[in-house]
């Protein structure tokens, strides 16, 4: 076939965006993902490009069903995000966005760990500009924290791959697994944590909730689509069926929903719910059966679209009103009815309402958990599923568009934003209503699954309606926590408050101690010189200092000669 | 901007909200009733509890909100906490 390297169209688009301006740039940016997707169709499974490097075989482009699925997903996501960002007059965002998407595509087609590492770092370096593009002090420092985490992940990956290359004598990226002997075990764990950081594992998740909400309205759409999904892909290829992932995934699915309920910044609510959704995927990968793995990647596919849609609607609100805190918004349905409806479609999809995209993928993971006897996990995921509806499905649209009228009157966002959101919304409904022809057709593992039967639909509707009933009941009883202007402490408190204040204390005490020592030394020297010098008569106090220099000399010569004499007498 | 008269939004009228809520309650009721009529597959023992999903969803969300509210007591700080 006449295909080129998969990430090339997007990367060329990024370089073209540097040079071109106006409608010409817009056209090239729109064409890039479309050409890229058509290019994918022509790719045949197998190694597309391999080479020798320092005695190792590298496969910079390897094609199989798993990489193809993510390849298509990233092209679709970048097309939607580009349309959403068309009105933005900012070269940095356009170039960074396209280059970032290209890096993600490059990463999922990487057949060896070294190529993966290169794209892993490119993901970090290109995406941080999307955070900085907000050009606020907060975004600037959040971007730096983000970059440190991402680079740390890259360093761990590099260290791990060097160890594994030494032990296995191969750099190819296949299943890694955590069961090794000796030093290879360390290498595997290093790579595991490298993936884990990018996947926003608990305690390593704060780069995400910190930086994503500080990005620009359109930058966040790119950010939410790629980094974490590349990590999910990497886990699906490298560590399928590792049981520890089940427990990590359950934690990720459950703890963020508590933070999401009390968070005020609505895009940060979505960032927490992003972690929660990744939790479902990680559970699926940890279970490791065909249906579970299919569910995990299908959910990644759907999540990019519906989370993108929700982020886009909140971006539209931020773009039009300049506000994003739940405490300052409300009643926007009057002036932004289309955005409201699009947001509700996204909310229905993430909550997994039947006929919307979340339903067809989340249910696969749940079914797999029950089938494999993970009872507690299944119950926890059920709780998380109800919680998602609560914070993402109800809270987001309710506090932005309904609740009390904030008095803000605005208009619908620019037409390109509306088109992008509408595309995503249509995709959510199509994916949810016709899964067999769309997302299921792309699934890498062989397994038949039928999401629509009476049991699934009924139980899911019961779960969701009664979660909504809980929301209504809590609100009527005034028990629902109001949106308050606030910051909620998370793990980032450790390195944003505790460590800095501790470091400042240590630094200031050690500096004080040094200063004290220096002063006492100077004082001691001063005292010594004062003791030996008579300031009143301007003469030194010591015996020899009172003599003439020649007299002192005579004394010392006498001492020298007599000791010479004594030595001569003893030694002879 | 001059004072403009804008028509009341759909959700500004209490009777509309009341109507919607009534539909919602009826839907909830019907879902519970359906639980006894429709034969649903049981994959897990707990699913044998009548209206298990409805109870779990409701209780789960109330517990979620109550715990989250308690979390505010020791996690919540001022908006500019990190900027100070």
mmCIF file of N, CA and C in Angstrom, chain B residues 2 4-5 18-19 24 27 34-35 38-40 43 45 51 56 60 65 67 69 71 74 79-80:
data_model
loop_
_atom_site.group_PDB
_atom_site.id
_atom_site.type_symbol
_atom_site.label_atom_id
_atom_site.label_comp_id
_atom_site.label_asym_id
_atom_site.label_seq_id
_atom_site.Cartn_x
_atom_site.Cartn_y
_atom_site.Cartn_z
ATOM 1 N N UNK B 2 -29.494 48.715 28.930
ATOM 2 C CA UNK B 2 -30.749 49.129 29.535
ATOM 3 C C UNK B 2 -31.485 47.902 30.063
ATOM 4 N N UNK B 4 -33.813 45.204 30.201
ATOM 5 C CA UNK B 4 -34.563 44.521 29.163
ATOM 6 C C UNK B 4 -35.518 43.555 29.812
ATOM 7 N N UNK B 5 -36.692 43.507 29.228
ATOM 8 C CA UNK B 5 -37.613 42.522 29.765
ATOM 9 C C UNK B 5 -37.358 41.202 29.062
ATOM 10 N N UNK B 18 -42.498 21.429 39.113
ATOM 11 C CA UNK B 18 -43.362 20.468 39.809
ATOM 12 C C UNK B 18 -43.778 19.348 38.864
ATOM 13 N N UNK B 19 -44.167 19.740 37.645
ATOM 14 C CA UNK B 19 -44.589 18.757 36.653
ATOM 15 C C UNK B 19 -43.455 17.784 36.351
ATOM 16 N N UNK B 24 -40.719 12.498 36.994
ATOM 17 C CA UNK B 24 -39.508 11.809 37.452
ATOM 18 C C UNK B 24 -39.841 10.779 38.539
ATOM 19 N N UNK B 27 -41.513 7.818 37.064
ATOM 20 C CA UNK B 27 -40.545 6.974 36.354
ATOM 21 C C UNK B 27 -39.781 6.100 37.345
ATOM 22 N N UNK B 34 -41.183 -2.483 37.663
ATOM 23 C CA UNK B 34 -40.678 -3.340 36.581
ATOM 24 C C UNK B 34 -39.768 -4.431 37.127
ATOM 25 N N UNK B 35 -39.104 -4.118 38.207
ATOM 26 C CA UNK B 35 -38.187 -5.085 38.809
ATOM 27 C C UNK B 35 -38.917 -6.378 39.200
ATOM 28 N N UNK B 38 -40.449 -7.889 35.308
ATOM 29 C CA UNK B 38 -39.487 -8.408 34.341
ATOM 30 C C UNK B 38 -38.590 -9.425 35.026
ATOM 31 N N UNK B 39 -38.326 -10.493 34.308
ATOM 32 C CA UNK B 39 -37.364 -11.454 34.850
ATOM 33 C C UNK B 39 -35.972 -11.019 34.416
ATOM 34 N N UNK B 40 -35.159 -10.570 35.369
ATOM 35 C CA UNK B 40 -33.803 -10.176 34.976
ATOM 36 C C UNK B 40 -32.799 -11.259 35.351
ATOM 37 N N UNK B 43 -26.549 -12.410 37.963
ATOM 38 C CA UNK B 43 -25.153 -12.813 37.824
ATOM 39 C C UNK B 43 -24.501 -12.952 39.200
ATOM 40 N N UNK B 45 -25.290 -13.015 43.698
ATOM 41 C CA UNK B 45 -26.295 -13.289 44.729
ATOM 42 C C UNK B 45 -27.021 -12.028 45.188
ATOM 43 N N UNK B 51 -35.129 -4.815 43.789
ATOM 44 C CA UNK B 51 -34.730 -3.431 43.507
ATOM 45 C C UNK B 51 -33.335 -3.133 44.043
ATOM 46 N N UNK B 56 -29.153 0.502 45.950
ATOM 47 C CA UNK B 56 -27.703 0.731 45.972
ATOM 48 C C UNK B 56 -27.374 2.120 45.422
ATOM 49 N N UNK B 60 -25.850 4.706 47.903
ATOM 50 C CA UNK B 60 -24.482 5.024 47.507
ATOM 51 C C UNK B 60 -24.279 6.518 47.340
ATOM 52 N N UNK B 65 -22.233 11.826 49.167
ATOM 53 C CA UNK B 65 -22.361 13.254 49.452
ATOM 54 C C UNK B 65 -22.064 13.544 50.923
ATOM 55 N N UNK B 67 -20.132 11.874 53.001
ATOM 56 C CA UNK B 67 -18.683 11.778 53.258
ATOM 57 C C UNK B 67 -17.958 12.972 52.650
ATOM 58 N N UNK B 69 -19.042 15.875 52.119
ATOM 59 C CA UNK B 69 -19.304 17.064 52.941
ATOM 60 C C UNK B 69 -18.409 17.104 54.170
ATOM 61 N N UNK B 71 -15.535 15.709 54.323
ATOM 62 C CA UNK B 71 -14.164 15.954 53.855
ATOM 63 C C UNK B 71 -13.864 17.444 53.773
ATOM 64 N N UNK B 74 -11.897 19.282 56.653
ATOM 65 C CA UNK B 74 -10.442 19.357 56.824
ATOM 66 C C UNK B 74 -9.680 19.542 55.520
ATOM 67 N N UNK B 79 -9.765 30.286 48.405
ATOM 68 C CA UNK B 79 -9.576 30.140 46.968
ATOM 69 C C UNK B 79 -8.123 30.400 46.553
ATOM 70 N N UNK B 80 -7.464 31.313 47.256
ATOM 71 C CA UNK B 80 -6.104 31.697 46.864
ATOM 72 C C UNK B 80 -5.055 31.000 47.725
#
